[in-house]
Amino acid sequence: MKKSFLFFAIASLSIMGCDKIELPNQPHTVVIPTNDTIRRIFIEDFTGHICQNCPKAARKLDSLKAAYPERIIGMAVHIDYFAGPCPPNPMPAGSIAGTFSEDFRTPENADYESIYTCSNWSYPNGLINRIGLTPVAYDDWPTTAVTLLADSMTAYIKINPNYNSSSRTLNVSVTGEFLCDTTGTYNIALYLVENGLHGSQVDITASGGIDNNYTFNEVLRGCINSPGTISGQQISTPTNITGHTPINYTSPAFNVSANFNAANCKIIAILINNTDRGVLQAAECNLQ
Amino acid sequence: MKKALLLIPTFLVGFISFSFAQTSLNNVAGGQIHGNFEFDGQYYYPDSLIGADTIPEKALMNGWGNINYTNGNFSAGIRYETYLNHLNGFPDGYKGTGIPYKYATYNNDKLEITVGSSYEQFGSGLILRSYEERALGIDNAIEGMRVRYSPYKGIYTKGVWGKQRNFMSTGAGIVRGVDGEINMNELFDSCMANIKTQVIVGGSFVSKFQADQDPFLVLPQNVGAWSARTNIIRNKVNFSGEYAYKINDPSAANGFIYKPGQALFSSLTYSQKGLGIYLGLLRVDNFSFRSDRTASLTQLSINSIPALTKQHTYALAAYYPFASQPNGQISWQAEISKKLKKGSKLGGKYGTDISINYSAAYGLDTTNLNDMGGKRLGYTSKYLSIGDTLFYQDVNVEIFRKINSHLKGTLLYGHFIYNKNVLEGKSNYPYINADVVVLDVIWKLSDKLTLRSDAEHLLLGGKADNKEDHGNWASLLEELSIGDHFFVAAMDQYNYGNPIVDHRVHYFSVQGGFSKGTNRIVFGYGKQRQGIFCVGGVCRQVPASNGFTLTITSSF
């Protein structure tokens, strides 16, 4: 009798094991384009124009972006001694007077230094999705990025820029949705980056070791919504975030410097988990 | 290379010493210990001509040993497995060493309980079959509990609950299933004892659980499947049939559609002395059932869809094998086996066995619903209609005849139509039409010597269109058995019709073996062609290789 009961118990539990789904697609508070359902990886390339191996890292980033189109977002952070203009830094050996005068450093560098103590790093180096406080050597970027790309997307964000070219005023809103249940607080950080800047670069692979017509791309020009820091601003979320909690954020107005070529500028947005500073999702779009 | 060769005899001596010392283990603590071992090793040489890769380790091995203890109603056992590193072409998940299979079973008063790993099959396996097919690297043993119970004569029930083995660990999902079978003649023996018809009915239910963490789809965390079956036997006729149904089970295998799955498998056999007839029918619609919805290839299948085609054992006849298509197929097979009488005009002095086999597999007749933004049912299929796409066809005739007391032989002819696009996931290949002829002769030269000669030829029809395939083949195997313990064999498979002239390669290999009692050692050298290797309709790709092989098996 007991044995029969055991079997009926197993049978009953098994028969309960069916979930019939009538509406398969998850309801979303925003419209997520079918071609935008992938996790993007944010790579911050810490670099400088007198860093002789830094062009190799830039090329590594380019090759990663080519291998995973639309899935890798890069940002070149010119920082520390290697990014300082010459003079006052000593001119690199073999350089021509007047070169290496560019300075792509930004006020946000101090925040990078306070959080990550970048001055202790060797260059080139990078942060991938801001995981931890130690950088990832550029040779390891592909392995780390590919591993992260395999993770499922936990949030969707979209940048909605509104740039007035006359006043050079930029207003940005970010919309999106959490795609997982979570808790904690989250920030949106918006960065302005510029492509197509030219200058001199020490390059171990270049003839004579220097490239005087080097193209700097994705150069960080500043944080749009928290100038001087890299953390951005906190977004409004409930205590318990569900898989459909919307993301609606509007940044303060930002003045795009006349020194920047707006046609070459892009906006990068990242959604940051304030618990560990990790990046959940990244997005980018042209300024205009 | 020399070091590798020196290692082999050292290992052999150690292994043989161990093997012959095992018999004393059989009686332990009032019970018995039995087991078996196998070692497969290969030393690889790169060969760019045949596509044999450079193997960084140079030598690879698979090894395992079963050790089972039985004492009355109790039995327990383990299987130690080691892959250091696994043979080239074996699934990558098999890495390192471990004891992935272990169990303990107690059987008392018609109740059998197993904890640990177990293999099980419900009915024909349409909704549950956990089994091991070592040659393919398949082992989906269920790790958890299994119960079998017969509460009354003629009633047989069983249940399983656990996680499936996934290479050296277990998969993400949980599998739960029950099966019941009633043998009417046994149950109602008082009134059915004299009835010639035997009736057996059965039913199964299997449910799997896997958490839903998908941000875009509402995935069913519990997916259930049920089946009903019957087996009716009367005199020389045996009919069996099973129908199975599965609720929405979106997975990587079906493109995350929510269409319910169905499968129907039935067979009818007639057998009498000298005559056997088999008819089989299989219809499968969206019936890949895995305990991890992201699994692929042979990984974590809960069920098994049989292949209704003849399983050829001759090398070139098995060159284009059929791989069962769980996403959708309708297939059938018919076979007539006839033994021509001894002394008759056609049968000859010793009689002649003739077998004619026909099988075909087609796709389903489907209509795409384009509803991936809605219910995601994917498509509809007409139940009684056959699709336009032929997957596979095999017509073959096999004749076995004993000529005299020293000579016997088998002649096989087969015509195959092979859809490489469906069966190998290629695109834009034309159908492959292949004709294969095999002549296998066994000649007893003396009391101690037996020579087997196996000559085969594969001719591709329309070969001018099949430039991407490998063209015609000829194969010759000579195998000499010396007494009861030794054999030597040489084989040459010649791809003389390869469209690329440089690839017209002789795949030559030699083997020598020794067996005594339950020990067997086979040493070989040669080239192995790239190909598809299938067992029971489940296939895997085998890469080309070139090198020495050593296989040792033993049991006690």
XYZ file of N, CA and C in Angstrom, chain B residues 73 96 126 134 143 168 235 250 257 275 278 306 316 330 364 393 406 448 491 494 518:
63
model
N 20.041 -9.228 -3.129
C 19.165 -8.242 -3.776
C 19.820 -6.885 -3.932
N 39.190 15.272 -18.786
C 39.681 14.908 -17.476
C 39.223 13.534 -17.043
N 10.081 7.226 -27.226
C 9.669 8.489 -27.851
C 9.675 9.657 -26.876
N 28.559 4.611 -26.375
C 29.913 5.110 -26.144
C 30.613 5.548 -27.424
N 20.673 10.983 -13.243
C 21.274 10.918 -11.915
C 20.269 11.422 -10.903
N 30.818 15.383 -18.158
C 31.381 15.006 -16.860
C 30.599 15.624 -15.699
N -0.187 -15.194 -32.831
C 0.532 -16.173 -33.648
C 1.810 -15.556 -34.221
N 9.663 25.461 -26.432
C 10.599 26.259 -27.236
C 12.039 25.962 -26.850
N 10.089 27.954 -31.051
C 8.661 28.022 -31.381
C 7.881 27.272 -30.303
N 10.674 -17.079 -43.246
C 10.113 -15.836 -43.801
C 9.912 -14.813 -42.688
N 8.742 -7.119 -42.196
C 8.694 -5.995 -41.256
C 8.175 -4.761 -41.987
N 13.806 6.967 -33.211
C 14.519 5.921 -33.955
C 14.671 6.291 -35.432
N 31.404 1.053 -46.810
C 30.912 1.938 -47.865
C 29.386 1.975 -47.913
N 8.748 12.172 -41.855
C 7.838 11.049 -41.968
C 8.603 9.979 -42.731
N 8.069 17.024 -43.508
C 6.629 17.183 -43.329
C 6.093 18.199 -44.340
N 16.756 7.903 -48.849
C 16.126 6.688 -49.374
C 17.189 5.608 -49.522
N 33.607 -24.872 -46.403
C 34.757 -23.976 -46.229
C 34.468 -22.542 -46.678
N 42.812 -23.959 -38.441
C 43.362 -22.837 -37.686
C 43.227 -21.493 -38.400
N 43.407 -3.182 -44.696
C 42.298 -2.594 -45.449
C 42.797 -1.394 -46.240
N 40.068 3.336 -51.182
C 40.680 4.189 -52.190
C 39.615 5.125 -52.766
N 38.756 -13.232 -21.625
C 37.973 -11.991 -21.747
C 38.854 -10.792 -22.077
